[in-house]
CSV table of C-alpha atoms in Angstrom, one decimal:
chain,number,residue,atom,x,y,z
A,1,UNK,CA,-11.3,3.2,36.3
A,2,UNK,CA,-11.7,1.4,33.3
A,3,UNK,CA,-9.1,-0.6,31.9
A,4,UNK,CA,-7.4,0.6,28.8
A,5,UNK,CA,-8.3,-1.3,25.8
A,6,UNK,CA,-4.9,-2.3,23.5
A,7,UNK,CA,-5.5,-0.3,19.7
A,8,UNK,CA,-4.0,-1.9,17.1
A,9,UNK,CA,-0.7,0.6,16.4
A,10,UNK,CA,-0.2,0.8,12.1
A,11,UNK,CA,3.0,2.8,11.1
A,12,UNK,CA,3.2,3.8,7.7
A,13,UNK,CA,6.6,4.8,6.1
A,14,UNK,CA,6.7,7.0,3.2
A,15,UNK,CA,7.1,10.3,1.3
A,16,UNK,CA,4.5,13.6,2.1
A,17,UNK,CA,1.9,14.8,-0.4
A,18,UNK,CA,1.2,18.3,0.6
A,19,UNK,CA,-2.2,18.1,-1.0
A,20,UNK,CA,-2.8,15.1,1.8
A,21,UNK,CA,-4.3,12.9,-0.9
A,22,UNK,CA,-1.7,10.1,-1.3
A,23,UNK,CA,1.5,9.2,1.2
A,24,UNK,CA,1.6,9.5,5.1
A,25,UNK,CA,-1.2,12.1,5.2
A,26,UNK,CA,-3.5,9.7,3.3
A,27,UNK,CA,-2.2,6.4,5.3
A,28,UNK,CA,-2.9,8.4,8.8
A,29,UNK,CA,-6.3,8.9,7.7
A,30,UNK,CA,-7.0,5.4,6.2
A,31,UNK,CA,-5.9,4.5,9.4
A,32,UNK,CA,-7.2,5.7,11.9
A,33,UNK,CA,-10.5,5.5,10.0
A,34,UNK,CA,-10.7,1.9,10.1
A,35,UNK,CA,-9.5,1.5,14.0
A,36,UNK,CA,-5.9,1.4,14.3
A,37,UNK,CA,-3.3,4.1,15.9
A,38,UNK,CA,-1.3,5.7,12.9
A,39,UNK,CA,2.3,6.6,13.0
A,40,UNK,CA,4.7,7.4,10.5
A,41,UNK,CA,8.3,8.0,9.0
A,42,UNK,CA,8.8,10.3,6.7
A,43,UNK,CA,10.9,8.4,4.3
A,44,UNK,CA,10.6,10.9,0.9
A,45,UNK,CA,9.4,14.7,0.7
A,46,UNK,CA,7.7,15.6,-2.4
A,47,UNK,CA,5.6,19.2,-4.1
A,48,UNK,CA,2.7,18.1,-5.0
A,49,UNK,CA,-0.6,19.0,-5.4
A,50,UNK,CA,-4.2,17.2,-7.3
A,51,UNK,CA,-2.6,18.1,-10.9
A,52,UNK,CA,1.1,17.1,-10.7
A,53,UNK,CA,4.7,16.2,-9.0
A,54,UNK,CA,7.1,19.6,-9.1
A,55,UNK,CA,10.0,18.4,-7.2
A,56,UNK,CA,11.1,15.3,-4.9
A,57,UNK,CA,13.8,15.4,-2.1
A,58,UNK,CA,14.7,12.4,-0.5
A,59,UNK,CA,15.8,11.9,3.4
A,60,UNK,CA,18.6,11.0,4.5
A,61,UNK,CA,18.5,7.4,4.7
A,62,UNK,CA,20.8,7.5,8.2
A,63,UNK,CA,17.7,10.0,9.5
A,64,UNK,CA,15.2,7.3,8.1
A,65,UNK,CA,16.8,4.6,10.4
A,66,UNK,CA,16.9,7.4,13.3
A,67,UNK,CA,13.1,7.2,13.0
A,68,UNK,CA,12.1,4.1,12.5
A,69,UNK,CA,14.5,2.7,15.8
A,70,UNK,CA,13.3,5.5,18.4
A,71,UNK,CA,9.5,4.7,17.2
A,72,UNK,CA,9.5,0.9,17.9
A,73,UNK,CA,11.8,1.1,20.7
A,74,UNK,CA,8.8,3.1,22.4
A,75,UNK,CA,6.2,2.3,19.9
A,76,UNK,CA,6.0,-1.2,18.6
A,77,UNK,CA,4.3,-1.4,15.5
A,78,UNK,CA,1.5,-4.4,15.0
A,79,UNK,CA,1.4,-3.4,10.9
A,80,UNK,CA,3.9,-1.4,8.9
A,81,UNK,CA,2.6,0.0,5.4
A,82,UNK,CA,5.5,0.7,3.1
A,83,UNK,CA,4.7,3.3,-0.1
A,84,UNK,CA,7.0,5.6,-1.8
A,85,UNK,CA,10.5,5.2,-1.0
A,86,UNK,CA,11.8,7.4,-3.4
A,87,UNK,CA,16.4,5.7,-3.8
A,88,UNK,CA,17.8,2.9,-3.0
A,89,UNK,CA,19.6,3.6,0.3
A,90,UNK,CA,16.6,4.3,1.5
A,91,UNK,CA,15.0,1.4,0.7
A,92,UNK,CA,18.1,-0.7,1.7
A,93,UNK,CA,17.8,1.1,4.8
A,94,UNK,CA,14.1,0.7,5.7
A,95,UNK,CA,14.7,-3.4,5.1
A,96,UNK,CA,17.6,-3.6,7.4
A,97,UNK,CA,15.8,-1.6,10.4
A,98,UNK,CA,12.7,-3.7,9.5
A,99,UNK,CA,14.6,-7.5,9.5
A,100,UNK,CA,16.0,-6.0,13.4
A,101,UNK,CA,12.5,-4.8,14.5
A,102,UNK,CA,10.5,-7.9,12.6
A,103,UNK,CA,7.1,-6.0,12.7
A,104,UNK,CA,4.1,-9.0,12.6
A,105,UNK,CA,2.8,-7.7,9.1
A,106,UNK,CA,4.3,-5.7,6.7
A,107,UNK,CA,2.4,-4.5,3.9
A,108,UNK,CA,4.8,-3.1,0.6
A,109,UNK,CA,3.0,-0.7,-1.7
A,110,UNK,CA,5.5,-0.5,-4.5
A,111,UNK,CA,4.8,2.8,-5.3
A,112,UNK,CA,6.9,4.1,-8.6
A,113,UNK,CA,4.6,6.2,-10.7
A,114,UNK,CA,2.2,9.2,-9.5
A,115,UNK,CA,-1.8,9.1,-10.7
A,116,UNK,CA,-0.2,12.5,-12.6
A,117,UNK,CA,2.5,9.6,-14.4
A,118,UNK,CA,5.6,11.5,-12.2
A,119,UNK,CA,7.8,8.8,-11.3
A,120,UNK,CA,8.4,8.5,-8.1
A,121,UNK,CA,11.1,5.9,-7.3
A,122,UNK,CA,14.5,6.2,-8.6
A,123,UNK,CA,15.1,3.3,-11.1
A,124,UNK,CA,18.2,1.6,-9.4
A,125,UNK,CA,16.1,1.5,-6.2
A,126,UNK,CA,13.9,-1.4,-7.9
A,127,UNK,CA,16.7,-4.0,-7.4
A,128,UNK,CA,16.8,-3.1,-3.6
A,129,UNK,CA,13.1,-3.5,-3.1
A,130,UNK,CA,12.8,-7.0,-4.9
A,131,UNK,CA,16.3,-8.1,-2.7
A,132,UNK,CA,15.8,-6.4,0.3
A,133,UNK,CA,12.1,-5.7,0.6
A,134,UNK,CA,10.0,-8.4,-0.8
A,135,UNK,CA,11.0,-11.3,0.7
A,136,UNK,CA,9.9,-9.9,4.3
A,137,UNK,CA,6.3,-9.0,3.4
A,138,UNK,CA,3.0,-10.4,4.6
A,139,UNK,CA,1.7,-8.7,1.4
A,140,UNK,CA,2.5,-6.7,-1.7
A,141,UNK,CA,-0.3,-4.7,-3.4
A,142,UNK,CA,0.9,-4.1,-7.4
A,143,UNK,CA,-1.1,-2.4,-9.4
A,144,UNK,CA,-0.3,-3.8,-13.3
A,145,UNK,CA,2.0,-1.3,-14.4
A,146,UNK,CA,4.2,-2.0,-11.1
A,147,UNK,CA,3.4,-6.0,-11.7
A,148,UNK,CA,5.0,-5.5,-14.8
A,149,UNK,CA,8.0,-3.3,-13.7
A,150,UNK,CA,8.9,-5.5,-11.0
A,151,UNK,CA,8.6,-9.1,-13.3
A,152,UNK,CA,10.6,-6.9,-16.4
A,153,UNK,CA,6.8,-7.5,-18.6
A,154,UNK,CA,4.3,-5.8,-20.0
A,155,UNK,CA,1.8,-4.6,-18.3
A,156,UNK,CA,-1.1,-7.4,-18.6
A,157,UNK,CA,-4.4,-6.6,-20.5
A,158,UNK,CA,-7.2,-9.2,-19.0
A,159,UNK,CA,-8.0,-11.1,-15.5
A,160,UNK,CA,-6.6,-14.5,-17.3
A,161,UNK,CA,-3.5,-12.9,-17.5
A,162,UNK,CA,-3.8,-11.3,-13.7
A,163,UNK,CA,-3.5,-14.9,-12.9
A,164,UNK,CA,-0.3,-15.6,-14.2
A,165,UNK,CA,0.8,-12.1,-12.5
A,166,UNK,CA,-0.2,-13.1,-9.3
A,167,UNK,CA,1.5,-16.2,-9.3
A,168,UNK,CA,4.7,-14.6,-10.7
A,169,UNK,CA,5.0,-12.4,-8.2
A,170,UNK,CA,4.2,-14.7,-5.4
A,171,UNK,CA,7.2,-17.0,-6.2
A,172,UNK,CA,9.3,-14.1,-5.9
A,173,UNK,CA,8.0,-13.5,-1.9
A,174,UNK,CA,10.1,-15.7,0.7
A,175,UNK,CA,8.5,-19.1,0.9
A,176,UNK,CA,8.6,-19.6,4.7
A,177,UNK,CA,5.3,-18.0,6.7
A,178,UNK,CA,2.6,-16.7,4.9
A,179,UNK,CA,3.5,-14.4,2.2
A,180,UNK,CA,0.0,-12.9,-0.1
A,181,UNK,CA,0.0,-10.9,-3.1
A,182,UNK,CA,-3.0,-8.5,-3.9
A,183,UNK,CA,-3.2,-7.5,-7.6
A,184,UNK,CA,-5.0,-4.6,-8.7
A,185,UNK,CA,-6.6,-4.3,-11.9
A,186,UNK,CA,-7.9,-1.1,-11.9
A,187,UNK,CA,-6.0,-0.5,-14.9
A,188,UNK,CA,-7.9,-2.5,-16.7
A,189,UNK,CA,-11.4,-1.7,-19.0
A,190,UNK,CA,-14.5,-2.9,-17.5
A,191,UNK,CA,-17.5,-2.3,-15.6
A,192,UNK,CA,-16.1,-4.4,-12.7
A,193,UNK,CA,-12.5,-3.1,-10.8
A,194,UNK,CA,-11.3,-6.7,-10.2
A,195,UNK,CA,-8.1,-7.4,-7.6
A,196,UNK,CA,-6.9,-11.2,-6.9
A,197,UNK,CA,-5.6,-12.1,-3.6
A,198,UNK,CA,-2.9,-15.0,-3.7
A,199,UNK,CA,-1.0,-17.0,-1.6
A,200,UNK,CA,0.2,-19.9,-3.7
A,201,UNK,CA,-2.5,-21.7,-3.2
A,202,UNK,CA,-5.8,-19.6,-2.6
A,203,UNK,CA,-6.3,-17.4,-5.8
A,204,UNK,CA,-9.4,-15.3,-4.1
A,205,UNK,CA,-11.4,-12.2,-6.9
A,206,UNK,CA,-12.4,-9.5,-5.3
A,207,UNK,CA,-14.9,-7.4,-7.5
A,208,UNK,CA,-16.0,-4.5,-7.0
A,209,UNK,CA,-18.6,-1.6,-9.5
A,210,UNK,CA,-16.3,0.8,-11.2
A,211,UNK,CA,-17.2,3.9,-9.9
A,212,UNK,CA,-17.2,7.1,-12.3
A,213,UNK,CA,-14.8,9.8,-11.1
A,214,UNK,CA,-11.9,11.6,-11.7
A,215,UNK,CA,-11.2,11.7,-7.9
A,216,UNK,CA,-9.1,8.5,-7.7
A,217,UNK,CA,-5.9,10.3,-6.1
A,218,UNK,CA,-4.0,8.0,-3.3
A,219,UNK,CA,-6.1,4.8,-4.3
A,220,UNK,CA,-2.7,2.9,-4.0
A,221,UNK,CA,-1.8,4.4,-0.9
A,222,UNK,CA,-5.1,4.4,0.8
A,223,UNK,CA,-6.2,0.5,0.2
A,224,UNK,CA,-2.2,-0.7,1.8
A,225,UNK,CA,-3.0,1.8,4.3
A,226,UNK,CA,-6.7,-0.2,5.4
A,227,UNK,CA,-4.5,-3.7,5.3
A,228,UNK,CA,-2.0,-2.5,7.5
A,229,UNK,CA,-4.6,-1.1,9.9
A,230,UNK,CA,-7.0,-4.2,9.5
A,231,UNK,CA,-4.5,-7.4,9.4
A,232,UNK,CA,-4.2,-7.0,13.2
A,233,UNK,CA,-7.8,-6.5,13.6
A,234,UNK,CA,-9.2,-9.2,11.0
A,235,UNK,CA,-9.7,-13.3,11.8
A,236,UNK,CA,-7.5,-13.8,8.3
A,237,UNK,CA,-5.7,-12.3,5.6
A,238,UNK,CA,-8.8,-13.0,3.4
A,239,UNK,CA,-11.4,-10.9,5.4
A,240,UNK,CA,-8.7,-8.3,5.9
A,241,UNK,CA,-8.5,-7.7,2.4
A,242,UNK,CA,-12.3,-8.3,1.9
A,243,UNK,CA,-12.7,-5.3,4.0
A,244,UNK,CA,-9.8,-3.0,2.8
A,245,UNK,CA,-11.4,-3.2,-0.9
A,246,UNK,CA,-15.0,-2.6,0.5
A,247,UNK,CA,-13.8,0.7,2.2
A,248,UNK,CA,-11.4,2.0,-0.9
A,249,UNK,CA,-14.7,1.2,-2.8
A,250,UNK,CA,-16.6,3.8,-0.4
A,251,UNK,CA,-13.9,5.9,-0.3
A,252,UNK,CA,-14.1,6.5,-4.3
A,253,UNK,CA,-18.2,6.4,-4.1
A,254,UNK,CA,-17.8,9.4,-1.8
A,255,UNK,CA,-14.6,11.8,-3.7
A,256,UNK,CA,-16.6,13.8,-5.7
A,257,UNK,CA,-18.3,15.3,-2.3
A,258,UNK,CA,-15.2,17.0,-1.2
A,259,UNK,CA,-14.1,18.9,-4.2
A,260,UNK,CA,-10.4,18.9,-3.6
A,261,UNK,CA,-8.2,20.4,-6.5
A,262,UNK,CA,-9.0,20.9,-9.9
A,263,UNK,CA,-6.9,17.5,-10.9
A,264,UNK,CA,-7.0,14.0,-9.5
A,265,UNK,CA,-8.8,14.3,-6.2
A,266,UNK,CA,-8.4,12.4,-3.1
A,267,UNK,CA,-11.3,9.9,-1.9
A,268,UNK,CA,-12.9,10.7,1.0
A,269,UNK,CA,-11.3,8.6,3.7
A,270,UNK,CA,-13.7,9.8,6.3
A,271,UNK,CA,-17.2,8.3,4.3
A,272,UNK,CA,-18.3,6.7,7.3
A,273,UNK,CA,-17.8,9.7,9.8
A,274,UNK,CA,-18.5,13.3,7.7
């Protein structure tokens, strides 16, 4: 008999878009695309579909504990990916079982507005995931619009001003162990989707071709999802997130083969396998 090789185990904790685009569906597939064992915790339930948000309902924050304490007391986590949280008390919640449990990497996606412009975190939960969230993390991924949120600024408008972001936010992150901020700029015009990776010293560009489709639904969700499932499996943060960009990249290259919806699409997590 052969002996059983370890797989990395990524748990993702967030809400549930029906539509599978964006959330725990999406994560799962990122996942166990790129290697790693998904679980998750359902921390949010939300109607949604390509087009739009109709209606959110959180769970119980106690029930949101219950899960997270009778996975890793069985099944460990090596990554946890955090997205939409939805309130506060679950977010305070998610911190305090994730301080007992001290995962190795923890990956916060601060996810607050849907690709349809639905918010989806409640505004008095923002205090909670700055107190009790960020100061835990291996990484948070921002896009602009959250960057700003999150340092009470504008959204930025060029890559000089990314810079500034990205160093911003990293003073904010806990200053012992390696803390790493990934900025997106997708927001941004261009020919070129352009991310910087920083860890107070190291300000790394990741560029990438902007790819031409409407099909961009869950591109949040889906490039936290690929760090948490490659920081376990990667020599360094760096090549982790090298990696991670290259397969969102894909990922959008390939949406417009599925034809999901008639709204934002989802990308096509399985590229490399359909």
């Amino acid at each position: 008999m052969s002996a059983v090789r370890p797989i990395p185990k990524a748990l993702t904790i967030a809400g549930v878009d029906p539509s599978g685009g964006a959330g725990v569906l999406a994560d799962v597939k990122a996942m166990s695309a790129l290697g790693a064992y998904a679980c998750g915790v359902i921390a949010a339930l939300t109607a949604q579909n390509t087009q739009g948000v109709t209606g959110v309902l959180p769970v119980d924050p106690a029930f949101v504990a219950q899960q997270i304490d009778t996975l890793f007391a069985d099944v460990p986590a090596d990554a946890v990916k955090i997205g939409m949280l939805g309130s506060r008390p679950v977010t305070q919640v998610v911190g305090e079982r994730l301080a007992h449990w001290k995962p190795p990497h923890v990956v916060l996606d601060p996810v607050m507005i849907a690709k349809s412009g639905d918010a989806l975190l409640a505004r008095d939960a923002i205090g909670a995931l700055r107190e009790v969230l960020m100061p835990q993390v291996t990484m948070i991924t921002p896009n602009l619009p959250e960057a700003g949120v999150l340092l009470e600024q504008r959204p930025v408008e060029t890559v000089k001003e990314m810079r500034r972001v990205a160093e911003r936010l990293r003073e904010q992150l806990a200053h012992n162990g390696h803390r790493w901020v990934f900025l997106k700029g997708g927001h941004l015009p261009g020919d070129m989707a352009i991310d910087l990776l920083h860890d107070g010293d190291q300000m790394i560009e990741l560029a990438a071709p902007r790819i031409d489709t409407r099909n961009t639904h869950g591109t949040g969700c889906t490039l936290s999802a690929a760090l948490a499932a490659l920081l376990p499996q990667a020599q360094d943060v760096p090549e982790a997130a090298r990696r991670a960009k290259h397969y969102l990249t894909e990922a959008i290259r390939h949406a417009d083969r599925l034809g999901v919806g008639s709204g934002n699409g989802p990308v096509h997590h399985f590229h490399g396998w359909w």
